[in-house]
């Protein structure tokens, strides 16, 4: 269906993480966001999607924890996932 592109940046001292994913039109997949051994508040496209150990709002629909990461299911198009201390 086309190329998948991924760009990520991890801040100095693990104080931030930003991941942008672009998937081909008409496709959807799974994105894993690392927690790096701390509780994090994760935003998707600027909207809070994970807070206090559970999904938050519409942006967090279908999100769940597996080990030291939060998994977002059914991700399509271009999305940016981010957390910061």
Short mmCIF file of N, CA and C in Angstrom, two decimals:
data_model
loop_
_atom_site.label_atom_id
_atom_site.label_comp_id
_atom_site.label_asym_id
_atom_site.label_seq_id
_atom_site.Cartn_x
_atom_site.Cartn_y
_atom_site.Cartn_z
N UNK A 1 0.82 -1.21 0.00
CA UNK A 1 0.00 0.00 0.00
C UNK A 1 0.86 1.26 0.00
N UNK A 2 2.17 1.12 0.22
CA UNK A 2 3.05 2.28 0.22
C UNK A 2 4.02 2.25 1.37
N UNK A 3 4.74 3.33 1.52
CA UNK A 3 5.79 3.42 2.55
C UNK A 3 5.23 3.89 3.88
N UNK A 4 5.87 3.44 4.94
CA UNK A 4 5.61 3.92 6.29
C UNK A 4 6.83 4.74 6.69
N UNK A 5 6.61 5.92 7.23
CA UNK A 5 7.76 6.70 7.70
C UNK A 5 7.60 6.97 9.19
N UNK A 6 8.72 6.98 9.87
CA UNK A 6 8.76 7.19 11.32
C UNK A 6 9.91 8.13 11.64
N UNK A 7 9.63 9.08 12.51
CA UNK A 7 10.67 9.99 12.99
C UNK A 7 10.49 10.11 14.50
N UNK A 8 11.57 9.95 15.24
CA UNK A 8 11.47 10.07 16.69
C UNK A 8 12.67 10.80 17.25
N UNK A 9 12.45 11.39 18.44
CA UNK A 9 13.51 12.12 19.14
C UNK A 9 13.35 11.86 20.64
N UNK A 10 14.42 11.51 21.27
CA UNK A 10 14.45 11.26 22.72
C UNK A 10 15.29 12.36 23.34
N UNK A 11 14.73 13.07 24.31
CA UNK A 11 15.41 14.19 24.93
C UNK A 11 16.55 13.76 25.83
N UNK A 12 17.45 14.69 26.09
CA UNK A 12 18.59 14.46 26.97
C UNK A 12 18.08 14.08 28.36
N UNK A 13 18.67 13.05 28.93
CA UNK A 13 18.26 12.61 30.25
C UNK A 13 16.87 12.01 30.29
N UNK A 14 16.38 11.58 29.14
CA UNK A 14 15.05 10.99 29.02
C UNK A 14 13.95 11.93 29.52
N UNK A 15 14.10 13.24 29.28
CA UNK A 15 13.11 14.19 29.75
C UNK A 15 11.98 14.43 28.75
N UNK A 16 12.10 13.87 27.55
CA UNK A 16 11.03 14.01 26.56
C UNK A 16 11.16 12.94 25.47
N UNK A 17 10.06 12.74 24.76
CA UNK A 17 10.04 11.78 23.66
C UNK A 17 8.97 12.23 22.68
N UNK A 18 9.33 12.28 21.40
CA UNK A 18 8.39 12.65 20.35
C UNK A 18 8.53 11.63 19.22
N UNK A 19 7.40 11.11 18.77
CA UNK A 19 7.37 10.11 17.69
C UNK A 19 6.31 10.51 16.69
N UNK A 20 6.70 10.68 15.44
CA UNK A 20 5.73 10.96 14.37
C UNK A 20 5.74 9.79 13.40
N UNK A 21 4.55 9.30 13.11
CA UNK A 21 4.36 8.14 12.23
C UNK A 21 3.46 8.55 11.07
N UNK A 22 3.84 8.15 9.85
CA UNK A 22 2.99 8.39 8.68
C UNK A 22 2.77 7.07 7.98
N UNK A 23 1.50 6.68 7.83
CA UNK A 23 1.13 5.42 7.18
C UNK A 23 0.40 5.71 5.87
N UNK A 24 0.47 4.78 4.93
CA UNK A 24 -0.21 4.98 3.65
C UNK A 24 -1.73 5.09 3.83
N UNK A 25 -2.34 5.84 2.97
CA UNK A 25 -3.80 6.02 2.99
C UNK A 25 -4.49 4.65 2.93
N UNK A 26 -5.51 4.50 3.77
CA UNK A 26 -6.29 3.27 3.79
C UNK A 26 -5.71 2.17 4.65
N UNK A 27 -4.62 2.46 5.37
CA UNK A 27 -4.02 1.45 6.25
C UNK A 27 -4.11 1.91 7.70
N UNK A 28 -3.96 0.97 8.61
CA UNK A 28 -3.93 1.28 10.05
C UNK A 28 -3.00 0.29 10.72
N UNK A 29 -2.43 0.69 11.84
CA UNK A 29 -1.51 -0.21 12.53
C UNK A 29 -1.39 0.12 14.00
N UNK A 30 -0.38 -0.45 14.60
CA UNK A 30 -0.12 -0.36 16.04
C UNK A 30 1.15 0.46 16.26
N UNK A 31 1.08 1.39 17.23
CA UNK A 31 2.24 2.21 17.58
C UNK A 31 2.54 1.98 19.06
N UNK A 32 3.81 1.76 19.36
CA UNK A 32 4.27 1.54 20.73
C UNK A 32 5.09 2.74 21.19
N UNK A 33 4.67 3.36 22.29
CA UNK A 33 5.36 4.52 22.84
C UNK A 33 6.06 4.10 24.14
N UNK A 34 7.38 4.18 24.19
CA UNK A 34 8.11 3.76 25.40
C UNK A 34 7.87 4.70 26.57
N UNK A 35 7.79 4.13 27.76
CA UNK A 35 7.63 4.93 28.98
C UNK A 35 8.96 5.21 29.66
N UNK A 36 9.98 4.43 29.36
CA UNK A 36 11.31 4.58 29.94
C UNK A 36 11.26 4.55 31.47
N UNK A 37 10.49 3.60 31.98
CA UNK A 37 10.44 3.26 33.41
C UNK A 37 9.82 4.32 34.31
N UNK A 38 8.94 5.17 33.77
CA UNK A 38 8.23 6.16 34.58
C UNK A 38 6.80 6.28 34.09
N UNK A 39 5.91 6.72 34.99
CA UNK A 39 4.56 7.06 34.56
C UNK A 39 4.64 8.29 33.67
N UNK A 40 3.93 8.29 32.57
CA UNK A 40 3.97 9.42 31.64
C UNK A 40 2.55 9.84 31.28
N UNK A 41 2.42 11.10 30.93
CA UNK A 41 1.20 11.60 30.29
C UNK A 41 1.57 11.73 28.82
N UNK A 42 0.82 11.03 27.97
CA UNK A 42 1.13 11.00 26.53
C UNK A 42 0.05 11.75 25.77
N UNK A 43 0.49 12.60 24.86
CA UNK A 43 -0.43 13.32 23.97
C UNK A 43 -0.30 12.74 22.57
N UNK A 44 -1.43 12.71 21.87
CA UNK A 44 -1.47 12.33 20.46
C UNK A 44 -2.01 13.53 19.71
N UNK A 45 -1.20 14.06 18.82
CA UNK A 45 -1.57 15.26 18.06
C UNK A 45 -2.03 16.39 18.99
N UNK A 46 -1.34 16.52 20.13
CA UNK A 46 -1.62 17.60 21.06
C UNK A 46 -2.78 17.36 22.02
N UNK A 47 -3.44 16.21 21.93
CA UNK A 47 -4.55 15.89 22.83
C UNK A 47 -4.12 14.78 23.79
N UNK A 48 -4.40 14.94 25.08
CA UNK A 48 -4.02 13.94 26.08
C UNK A 48 -4.72 12.62 25.76
N UNK A 49 -3.89 11.55 25.68
CA UNK A 49 -4.40 10.23 25.34
C UNK A 49 -4.13 9.19 26.43
N UNK A 50 -3.16 9.46 27.30
CA UNK A 50 -2.80 8.53 28.37
C UNK A 50 -2.39 9.34 29.59
N UNK A 51 -3.04 9.08 30.72
CA UNK A 51 -2.73 9.81 31.95
C UNK A 51 -3.06 8.94 33.15
N UNK A 52 -2.23 9.00 34.18
CA UNK A 52 -2.47 8.26 35.43
C UNK A 52 -2.65 6.76 35.20
N UNK A 53 -1.88 6.21 34.28
CA UNK A 53 -1.90 4.77 34.06
C UNK A 53 -3.07 4.22 33.28
N UNK A 54 -3.81 5.10 32.59
CA UNK A 54 -4.95 4.60 31.80
C UNK A 54 -5.26 5.54 30.63
N UNK A 55 -6.06 5.05 29.67
CA UNK A 55 -6.44 5.88 28.53
C UNK A 55 -7.20 7.12 28.99
N UNK A 56 -7.04 8.19 28.24
CA UNK A 56 -7.72 9.45 28.57
C UNK A 56 -8.40 9.99 27.32
N UNK A 57 -9.67 10.25 27.41
CA UNK A 57 -10.41 10.89 26.33
C UNK A 57 -10.44 10.07 25.04
N UNK A 58 -10.97 10.68 24.04
CA UNK A 58 -11.11 10.04 22.72
C UNK A 58 -9.76 9.68 22.12
N UNK A 59 -8.75 10.51 22.35
CA UNK A 59 -7.41 10.25 21.80
C UNK A 59 -6.80 8.97 22.36
N UNK A 60 -7.24 8.55 23.55
CA UNK A 60 -6.68 7.35 24.18
C UNK A 60 -7.49 6.09 23.93
N UNK A 61 -8.51 6.20 23.14
CA UNK A 61 -9.36 5.04 22.86
C UNK A 61 -8.53 3.87 22.31
N UNK A 62 -8.64 2.72 22.97
CA UNK A 62 -7.94 1.53 22.53
C UNK A 62 -6.50 1.42 23.01
N UNK A 63 -6.00 2.43 23.73
CA UNK A 63 -4.62 2.38 24.23
C UNK A 63 -4.55 1.42 25.41
N UNK A 64 -3.42 0.73 25.52
CA UNK A 64 -3.21 -0.18 26.65
C UNK A 64 -1.72 -0.35 26.90
N UNK A 65 -1.42 -0.76 28.12
CA UNK A 65 -0.02 -0.92 28.51
C UNK A 65 0.43 -2.35 28.27
N UNK A 66 1.63 -2.49 27.73
CA UNK A 66 2.29 -3.79 27.60
C UNK A 66 3.74 -3.57 28.05
N UNK A 67 4.09 -4.15 29.19
CA UNK A 67 5.44 -3.96 29.72
C UNK A 67 5.71 -2.50 30.00
N UNK A 68 6.77 -1.95 29.42
CA UNK A 68 7.18 -0.57 29.65
C UNK A 68 6.80 0.34 28.48
N UNK A 69 5.66 0.04 27.85
CA UNK A 69 5.22 0.85 26.71
C UNK A 69 3.70 0.96 26.69
N UNK A 70 3.22 2.00 26.05
CA UNK A 70 1.80 2.15 25.79
C UNK A 70 1.58 1.87 24.32
N UNK A 71 0.62 0.98 24.05
CA UNK A 71 0.31 0.57 22.68
C UNK A 71 -0.96 1.28 22.23
N UNK A 72 -0.88 1.91 21.08
CA UNK A 72 -2.04 2.56 20.47
C UNK A 72 -2.42 1.74 19.25
N UNK A 73 -3.65 1.27 19.23
CA UNK A 73 -4.15 0.42 18.14
C UNK A 73 -4.89 1.25 17.10
N UNK A 74 -4.92 0.76 15.87
CA UNK A 74 -5.73 1.37 14.82
C UNK A 74 -5.25 2.75 14.38
N UNK A 75 -3.96 2.99 14.48
CA UNK A 75 -3.40 4.30 14.10
C UNK A 75 -3.35 4.40 12.58
N UNK A 76 -3.87 5.50 12.05
CA UNK A 76 -3.85 5.70 10.59
C UNK A 76 -3.43 7.13 10.28
N UNK A 77 -3.05 7.36 9.03
CA UNK A 77 -2.64 8.69 8.62
C UNK A 77 -1.33 9.10 9.26
N UNK A 78 -1.20 10.38 9.57
CA UNK A 78 -0.01 10.91 10.22
C UNK A 78 -0.39 11.31 11.64
N UNK A 79 0.35 10.81 12.61
CA UNK A 79 0.08 11.08 14.02
C UNK A 79 1.39 11.37 14.74
N UNK A 80 1.34 12.27 15.72
CA UNK A 80 2.50 12.58 16.55
C UNK A 80 2.16 12.26 18.00
N UNK A 81 3.02 11.44 18.61
CA UNK A 81 2.89 10.99 20.01
C UNK A 81 4.01 11.68 20.79
N UNK A 82 3.69 12.23 21.97
CA UNK A 82 4.71 12.95 22.72
C UNK A 82 4.46 12.89 24.21
N UNK A 83 5.55 12.91 24.97
CA UNK A 83 5.49 13.12 26.41
C UNK A 83 6.70 13.93 26.83
N UNK A 84 6.58 14.65 27.95
CA UNK A 84 7.69 15.44 28.48
C UNK A 84 7.53 15.54 29.99
N UNK A 85 8.63 15.71 30.67
CA UNK A 85 8.59 15.87 32.13
C UNK A 85 8.31 17.29 32.48
#
